[in-house]
mmCIF file of C-alpha atoms in Angstrom:
data_model
loop_
_atom_site.group_PDB
_atom_site.id
_atom_site.type_symbol
_atom_site.label_atom_id
_atom_site.label_comp_id
_atom_site.label_asym_id
_atom_site.label_seq_id
_atom_site.Cartn_x
_atom_site.Cartn_y
_atom_site.Cartn_z
ATOM 1 C CA MET Z 20 0.000 0.000 0.000
ATOM 2 C CA LYS Z 21 1.293 3.447 -0.893
ATOM 3 C CA TYR Z 22 1.080 5.790 2.078
ATOM 4 C CA LYS Z 23 1.988 9.401 2.734
ATOM 5 C CA ILE Z 24 2.165 12.057 5.438
ATOM 6 C CA VAL Z 25 1.220 15.639 4.615
ATOM 7 C CA ALA Z 26 1.306 18.749 6.790
ATOM 8 C CA ASP Z 27 1.034 22.436 6.167
ATOM 9 C CA SER Z 28 4.218 24.424 6.608
ATOM 10 C CA SER Z 29 3.291 25.662 10.077
ATOM 11 C CA ALA Z 30 4.904 22.398 11.233
ATOM 12 C CA ASN Z 31 8.415 23.716 10.439
ATOM 13 C CA VAL Z 32 9.089 20.386 8.707
ATOM 14 C CA PHE Z 33 9.989 20.348 5.019
ATOM 15 C CA GLU Z 34 11.190 16.759 4.711
ATOM 16 C CA ARG Z 35 11.382 13.474 6.590
ATOM 17 C CA ASN Z 36 13.912 10.742 5.945
ATOM 18 C CA GLY Z 37 12.609 7.317 5.031
ATOM 19 C CA ILE Z 38 8.989 8.241 4.424
ATOM 20 C CA ASP Z 39 6.944 9.937 1.704
ATOM 21 C CA TYR Z 40 6.224 13.384 3.154
ATOM 22 C CA THR Z 41 5.036 16.689 1.682
ATOM 23 C CA SER Z 42 4.874 20.141 3.257
ATOM 24 C CA VAL Z 43 2.041 22.318 1.929
ATOM 25 C CA PRO Z 44 3.088 25.992 2.104
ATOM 26 C CA LEU Z 45 1.240 28.841 3.732
ATOM 27 C CA LYS Z 46 2.114 32.399 2.724
ATOM 28 C CA ILE Z 47 2.879 35.619 4.563
ATOM 29 C CA VAL Z 48 1.236 38.532 2.797
ATOM 30 C CA THR Z 49 1.533 42.322 3.006
ATOM 31 C CA SER Z 50 0.333 45.018 0.608
ATOM 32 C CA GLU Z 51 3.818 45.056 -0.915
ATOM 33 C CA ARG Z 52 5.258 41.555 -0.684
ATOM 34 C CA GLU Z 53 4.438 37.880 -0.388
ATOM 35 C CA TYR Z 54 6.598 35.187 1.178
ATOM 36 C CA SER Z 55 5.917 31.507 0.579
ATOM 37 C CA ASP Z 56 6.794 29.219 3.477
ATOM 38 C CA VAL Z 57 9.081 26.911 1.544
ATOM 39 C CA LYS Z 58 12.632 25.683 1.952
ATOM 40 C CA GLY Z 59 15.069 28.414 0.914
ATOM 41 C CA THR Z 60 12.949 31.423 1.896
ATOM 42 C CA ASP Z 61 15.192 34.134 3.363
ATOM 43 C CA ILE Z 62 13.771 34.253 6.893
ATOM 44 C CA ALA Z 63 16.217 36.914 8.112
ATOM 45 C CA GLU Z 64 15.197 39.244 5.287
ATOM 46 C CA MET Z 65 11.493 38.588 5.889
ATOM 47 C CA VAL Z 66 11.747 39.246 9.627
ATOM 48 C CA SER Z 67 13.755 42.429 9.035
ATOM 49 C CA TYR Z 68 11.251 43.657 6.446
ATOM 50 C CA LEU Z 69 8.255 42.995 8.689
ATOM 51 C CA GLN Z 70 9.902 44.836 11.595
ATOM 52 C CA GLY Z 71 9.984 48.005 9.506
ATOM 53 C CA TYR Z 72 6.630 47.496 7.790
ATOM 54 C CA LYS Z 73 3.762 49.623 9.132
ATOM 55 C CA GLY Z 74 0.817 48.351 7.090
ATOM 56 C CA LYS Z 75 -1.491 45.398 7.545
ATOM 57 C CA SER Z 76 -0.013 41.920 7.239
ATOM 58 C CA GLY Z 77 -1.464 38.450 7.398
ATOM 59 C CA THR Z 78 -1.233 34.883 6.187
ATOM 60 C CA SER Z 79 -2.751 32.939 3.312
ATOM 61 C CA CYS Z 80 -3.578 29.257 3.660
ATOM 62 C CA PRO Z 81 -3.211 26.474 1.081
ATOM 63 C CA ASN Z 82 -6.224 25.927 -1.168
ATOM 64 C CA VAL Z 83 -7.940 22.647 -2.014
ATOM 65 C CA HIS Z 84 -5.819 22.159 -5.142
ATOM 66 C CA ASP Z 85 -2.623 22.559 -3.105
ATOM 67 C CA TRP Z 86 -3.711 19.779 -0.770
ATOM 68 C CA LEU Z 87 -4.818 17.484 -3.589
ATOM 69 C CA GLU Z 88 -1.417 17.890 -5.229
ATOM 70 C CA ALA Z 89 0.227 17.005 -1.926
ATOM 71 C CA PHE Z 90 -1.882 13.823 -1.630
ATOM 72 C CA GLY Z 91 -0.431 12.592 -4.923
ATOM 73 C CA ASP Z 92 -1.728 9.085 -5.611
ATOM 74 C CA ALA Z 93 -1.355 7.587 -2.141
ATOM 75 C CA GLU Z 94 -3.848 5.053 -0.865
ATOM 76 C CA LEU Z 95 -3.414 5.981 2.802
ATOM 77 C CA ILE Z 96 -2.805 9.593 3.805
ATOM 78 C CA LEU Z 97 -2.257 11.051 7.254
ATOM 79 C CA GLY Z 98 -2.352 14.846 7.397
ATOM 80 C CA VAL Z 99 -2.133 17.571 10.027
ATOM 81 C CA THR Z 100 -2.773 21.309 9.880
ATOM 82 C CA ILE Z 101 -2.288 24.456 11.896
ATOM 83 C CA THR Z 102 -5.164 25.186 14.293
ATOM 84 C CA SER Z 103 -8.403 25.999 12.508
ATOM 85 C CA ASN Z 104 -8.768 28.989 14.820
ATOM 86 C CA LEU Z 105 -5.815 30.737 13.150
ATOM 87 C CA SER Z 106 -6.148 29.617 9.541
ATOM 88 C CA GLY Z 107 -8.432 28.105 6.919
ATOM 89 C CA SER Z 108 -5.848 25.405 6.181
ATOM 90 C CA TYR Z 109 -7.828 22.688 7.962
ATOM 91 C CA ALA Z 110 -11.036 23.562 6.099
ATOM 92 C CA SER Z 111 -9.196 23.397 2.747
ATOM 93 C CA ALA Z 112 -7.590 20.074 3.667
ATOM 94 C CA MET Z 113 -10.960 18.598 4.654
ATOM 95 C CA GLN Z 114 -12.473 19.664 1.325
ATOM 96 C CA ALA Z 115 -9.543 18.044 -0.432
ATOM 97 C CA LYS Z 116 -10.044 14.854 1.613
ATOM 98 C CA LYS Z 117 -13.699 14.673 0.549
ATOM 99 C CA ALA Z 118 -12.833 15.199 -3.116
ATOM 100 C CA TYR Z 119 -9.943 12.731 -3.025
ATOM 101 C CA GLU Z 120 -11.920 9.967 -1.368
ATOM 102 C CA ALA Z 121 -14.761 10.479 -3.863
ATOM 103 C CA GLU Z 122 -12.320 10.023 -6.740
ATOM 104 C CA HIS Z 123 -10.373 7.212 -5.022
ATOM 105 C CA PRO Z 124 -13.006 5.027 -3.267
ATOM 106 C CA ASN Z 125 -10.381 2.688 -1.820
ATOM 107 C CA ALA Z 126 -8.259 5.467 -0.304
ATOM 108 C CA ASN Z 127 -8.271 6.482 3.351
ATOM 109 C CA VAL Z 128 -7.435 10.047 4.394
ATOM 110 C CA LEU Z 129 -7.086 11.333 7.946
ATOM 111 C CA ILE Z 130 -6.811 15.102 8.469
ATOM 112 C CA VAL Z 131 -6.031 16.266 12.001
ATOM 113 C CA ASP Z 132 -6.754 19.771 13.242
ATOM 114 C CA SER Z 133 -3.767 20.163 15.552
ATOM 115 C CA LEU Z 134 -5.395 23.056 17.459
ATOM 116 C CA SER Z 135 -1.798 24.229 17.595
ATOM 117 C CA ALA Z 136 1.188 25.245 15.470
ATOM 118 C CA GLY Z 137 4.904 24.758 15.031
ATOM 119 C CA PRO Z 138 6.724 22.064 17.004
ATOM 120 C CA GLU Z 139 3.595 20.399 18.363
ATOM 121 C CA LEU Z 140 2.796 19.475 14.754
ATOM 122 C CA GLU Z 141 6.294 18.030 14.462
ATOM 123 C CA LEU Z 142 5.484 15.696 17.354
ATOM 124 C CA ILE Z 143 2.223 14.676 15.680
ATOM 125 C CA ILE Z 144 4.051 13.988 12.410
ATOM 126 C CA GLU Z 145 6.503 11.745 14.261
ATOM 127 C CA LYS Z 146 3.599 9.819 15.807
ATOM 128 C CA MET Z 147 2.012 9.456 12.362
ATOM 129 C CA GLU Z 148 5.267 8.079 11.011
ATOM 130 C CA GLU Z 149 5.414 5.620 13.889
ATOM 131 C CA VAL Z 150 1.906 4.258 13.313
ATOM 132 C CA LEU Z 151 2.360 4.051 9.546
ATOM 133 C CA LYS Z 152 5.358 1.796 10.049
ATOM 134 C CA SER Z 153 3.548 -0.344 12.625
ATOM 135 C CA GLY Z 154 1.309 -2.154 10.141
ATOM 136 C CA ARG Z 155 -1.904 -1.188 11.954
ATOM 137 C CA THR Z 156 -5.271 -0.689 10.305
ATOM 138 C CA PHE Z 157 -6.409 2.805 9.302
ATOM 139 C CA GLU Z 158 -8.971 2.802 12.107
ATOM 140 C CA GLU Z 159 -6.273 1.927 14.670
ATOM 141 C CA MET Z 160 -3.974 4.620 13.273
ATOM 142 C CA THR Z 161 -6.762 7.174 13.528
ATOM 143 C CA ARG Z 162 -7.458 6.255 17.143
ATOM 144 C CA ILE Z 163 -3.793 6.339 18.179
ATOM 145 C CA VAL Z 164 -3.008 9.656 16.492
ATOM 146 C CA THR Z 165 -6.199 11.296 17.759
ATOM 147 C CA ASP Z 166 -5.470 10.158 21.305
ATOM 148 C CA TYR Z 167 -1.849 11.323 21.063
ATOM 149 C CA CYS Z 168 -2.997 14.840 20.197
ATOM 150 C CA LYS Z 169 -4.733 14.992 23.580
ATOM 151 C CA HIS Z 170 -1.389 14.520 25.315
ATOM 152 C CA SER Z 171 0.842 16.880 23.335
ATOM 153 C CA HIS Z 172 1.024 20.602 24.048
ATOM 154 C CA LEU Z 173 2.459 23.896 22.827
ATOM 155 C CA LEU Z 174 3.958 26.727 24.845
ATOM 156 C CA PHE Z 175 5.427 29.918 23.440
ATOM 157 C CA ALA Z 176 7.483 32.897 24.602
ATOM 158 C CA LEU Z 177 7.126 36.059 22.532
ATOM 159 C CA LYS Z 178 9.360 39.096 22.746
ATOM 160 C CA HIS Z 179 7.436 41.051 20.096
ATOM 161 C CA LEU Z 180 3.710 41.072 19.313
ATOM 162 C CA ASP Z 181 3.561 43.447 16.342
ATOM 163 C CA ASN Z 182 2.557 40.903 13.690
ATOM 164 C CA LEU Z 183 -0.088 39.394 15.946
ATOM 165 C CA ALA Z 184 -1.479 42.882 16.511
ATOM 166 C CA ARG Z 185 -1.531 43.663 12.775
ATOM 167 C CA ASN Z 186 -3.222 40.334 12.184
ATOM 168 C CA GLY Z 187 -5.909 41.089 14.768
ATOM 169 C CA ARG Z 188 -4.773 38.412 17.257
ATOM 170 C CA VAL Z 189 -3.822 40.764 20.091
ATOM 171 C CA SER Z 190 -4.561 44.368 20.977
ATOM 172 C CA PRO Z 191 -2.167 46.952 19.449
ATOM 173 C CA ALA Z 192 -1.968 48.571 22.890
ATOM 174 C CA VAL Z 193 -0.801 45.302 24.456
ATOM 175 C CA ALA Z 194 1.803 44.857 21.713
ATOM 176 C CA LYS Z 195 3.111 48.397 22.216
ATOM 177 C CA ILE Z 196 3.371 48.076 25.990
ATOM 178 C CA ALA Z 197 5.189 44.743 25.702
ATOM 179 C CA GLY Z 198 7.717 46.305 23.327
ATOM 180 C CA ILE Z 199 8.325 49.360 25.482
ATOM 181 C CA LEU Z 200 8.657 47.491 28.786
ATOM 182 C CA GLY Z 201 10.659 44.570 27.423
ATOM 183 C CA ILE Z 202 8.053 42.084 28.592
ATOM 184 C CA ARG Z 203 7.983 38.561 27.201
ATOM 185 C CA VAL Z 204 4.561 36.999 26.921
ATOM 186 C CA ILE Z 205 4.349 33.335 27.879
ATOM 187 C CA GLY Z 206 1.346 31.529 26.512
ATOM 188 C CA LYS Z 207 -0.027 28.267 25.216
ATOM 189 C CA ALA Z 208 -2.259 26.820 22.540
ATOM 190 C CA SER Z 209 -5.562 26.410 24.361
ATOM 191 C CA ASP Z 210 -7.785 23.346 24.113
ATOM 192 C CA GLU Z 211 -9.835 25.302 21.575
ATOM 193 C CA GLY Z 212 -6.780 26.102 19.457
ATOM 194 C CA THR Z 213 -6.507 29.774 20.345
ATOM 195 C CA LEU Z 214 -3.519 31.696 21.690
ATOM 196 C CA GLN Z 215 -3.910 31.905 25.456
ATOM 197 C CA GLN Z 216 -1.710 34.243 27.472
ATOM 198 C CA LEU Z 217 -0.443 32.764 30.741
ATOM 199 C CA HIS Z 218 2.274 35.045 32.123
ATOM 200 C CA LYS Z 219 4.253 38.214 31.510
ATOM 201 C CA CYS Z 220 7.946 37.898 32.298
ATOM 202 C CA ARG Z 221 10.916 40.233 32.310
ATOM 203 C CA GLY Z 222 14.043 38.817 30.712
ATOM 204 C CA GLU Z 223 14.885 35.430 29.269
ATOM 205 C CA ALA Z 224 15.956 33.787 32.530
ATOM 206 C CA GLN Z 225 12.576 34.411 34.121
ATOM 207 C CA SER Z 226 10.832 33.369 30.896
ATOM 208 C CA VAL Z 227 12.657 30.042 30.678
ATOM 209 C CA ALA Z 228 11.950 29.278 34.338
ATOM 210 C CA CYS Z 229 8.280 30.090 33.772
ATOM 211 C CA ILE Z 230 8.092 27.812 30.713
ATOM 212 C CA TRP Z 231 9.702 24.954 32.619
ATOM 213 C CA ASP Z 232 7.217 25.388 35.467
ATOM 214 C CA GLU Z 233 4.312 25.305 33.008
ATOM 215 C CA MET Z 234 5.638 22.161 31.339
ATOM 216 C CA LYS Z 235 5.853 20.347 34.661
ATOM 217 C CA LYS Z 236 2.459 21.671 35.730
ATOM 218 C CA HIS Z 237 0.874 20.208 32.600
ATOM 219 C CA GLY Z 238 2.329 16.733 32.987
ATOM 220 C CA TYR Z 239 5.771 16.783 31.416
ATOM 221 C CA ASN Z 240 7.809 13.873 32.788
ATOM 222 C CA GLY Z 241 10.685 13.319 30.381
ATOM 223 C CA GLY Z 242 8.906 12.832 27.058
ATOM 224 C CA LYS Z 243 9.815 14.296 23.694
ATOM 225 C CA VAL Z 244 10.354 18.037 23.351
ATOM 226 C CA ARG Z 245 10.589 19.902 20.045
ATOM 227 C CA MET Z 246 11.540 23.578 20.000
ATOM 228 C CA ALA Z 247 11.540 26.164 17.212
ATOM 229 C CA HIS Z 248 13.158 29.562 17.732
ATOM 230 C CA CYS Z 249 13.192 32.761 15.728
ATOM 231 C CA PHE Z 250 16.850 33.824 15.886
ATOM 232 C CA ASN Z 251 17.155 32.929 19.549
ATOM 233 C CA PRO Z 252 19.062 29.620 19.832
ATOM 234 C CA GLN Z 253 20.456 30.642 23.227
ATOM 235 C CA MET Z 254 17.044 30.668 24.904
ATOM 236 C CA ALA Z 255 16.181 27.297 23.375
ATOM 237 C CA GLN Z 256 19.465 25.815 24.567
ATOM 238 C CA THR Z 257 18.964 27.205 28.072
ATOM 239 C CA LEU Z 258 15.590 25.467 28.294
ATOM 240 C CA SER Z 259 17.054 22.283 26.831
ATOM 241 C CA ASP Z 260 19.777 22.307 29.499
ATOM 242 C CA MET Z 261 17.160 22.825 32.214
ATOM 243 C CA ILE Z 262 15.132 19.858 30.927
ATOM 244 C CA HIS Z 263 18.198 17.624 30.806
ATOM 245 C CA GLN Z 264 19.126 18.494 34.385
ATOM 246 C CA SER Z 265 15.946 16.729 35.489
ATOM 247 C CA TYR Z 266 15.651 14.223 32.626
ATOM 248 C CA PRO Z 267 19.118 13.449 31.205
ATOM 249 C CA GLU Z 268 17.743 11.011 28.603
ATOM 250 C CA ALA Z 269 14.976 13.312 27.325
ATOM 251 C CA ASP Z 270 14.665 13.521 23.536
ATOM 252 C CA VAL Z 271 14.959 17.281 22.929
ATOM 253 C CA ARG Z 272 15.500 18.797 19.490
ATOM 254 C CA ILE Z 273 15.912 22.429 18.500
ATOM 255 C CA THR Z 274 15.247 23.915 15.058
ATOM 256 C CA ALA Z 275 14.836 27.382 13.584
ATOM 257 C CA CYS Z 276 11.391 28.729 12.748
ATOM 258 C CA THR Z 277 10.492 28.724 9.082
ATOM 259 C CA ALA Z 278 8.508 31.587 7.524
ATOM 260 C CA LEU Z 279 5.022 31.060 8.983
ATOM 261 C CA CYS Z 280 6.187 30.434 12.538
ATOM 262 C CA SER Z 281 8.684 33.309 12.265
ATOM 263 C CA PHE Z 282 5.755 35.552 11.371
ATOM 264 C CA TYR Z 283 3.937 34.616 14.582
ATOM 265 C CA ALA Z 284 6.920 34.143 16.912
ATOM 266 C CA GLU Z 285 8.873 37.188 15.605
ATOM 267 C CA GLN Z 286 12.468 38.029 16.444
ATOM 268 C CA GLY Z 287 13.520 36.364 19.708
ATOM 269 C CA GLY Z 288 10.447 34.158 19.986
ATOM 270 C CA LEU Z 289 10.429 30.539 21.064
ATOM 271 C CA MET Z 290 7.837 27.769 20.513
ATOM 272 C CA ILE Z 291 7.904 24.544 22.530
ATOM 273 C CA GLY Z 292 6.023 21.368 21.715
ATOM 274 C CA TYR Z 293 6.114 18.623 24.330
ATOM 275 C CA GLU Z 294 4.506 15.359 25.386
ATOM 276 C CA GLU Z 295 2.880 14.724 28.733
#
């Protein structure tokens, strides 16, 4: 059986070794420019441009055709998208699933609304890869992946909130105050898939300690951790070191944010996906 994993580019994953995988790009759009979230996009230039841009900016999700192209001709497809509360990517993927299954009656397509973004999707992709290689039925795969999503989480630490303000996700006044006072906002992806603010911290040391406390509070006990930073590897490494002090064998990986997550995290931001 030919199988495949697909995810939109909010996952920060462009390729996986040893498995058929496709990343479906979102786009960052302003009145002047458009950036596609694909491998090779100049993230430093995009971040610098957006810092000086004063107009409205936003994102554009993949359409149904984009998802159908990503499906290819696979008979079993496992897909995951950014939270439906931030993007129409999930809705487009579900339309594509319906069309694909109508045209391929023997195919099975699972599309998961992650209710999250960034490195939590990376964890879900890894679980999908695991179940695909296990030889289980599609129904068993669906149950395992769906259950796993209930036990993975996303935390974030944001130094700047300008793009979120321009995109209508936070108040411009809140974004301005955070910038002036040097406050870092610690938050999480809520159970409904929205951005939920938890704490306001001053400085990276306090922010990292706060994140670690939140992880432990929400059941972290040495499982996988995936981090994505926007030009802030030091903060990611500090948290990684803190995790390994308590759990020396913990599987922790750090990557850089690609375009979509850089748009939301902004310069200095950090996103943390972890298992309970």
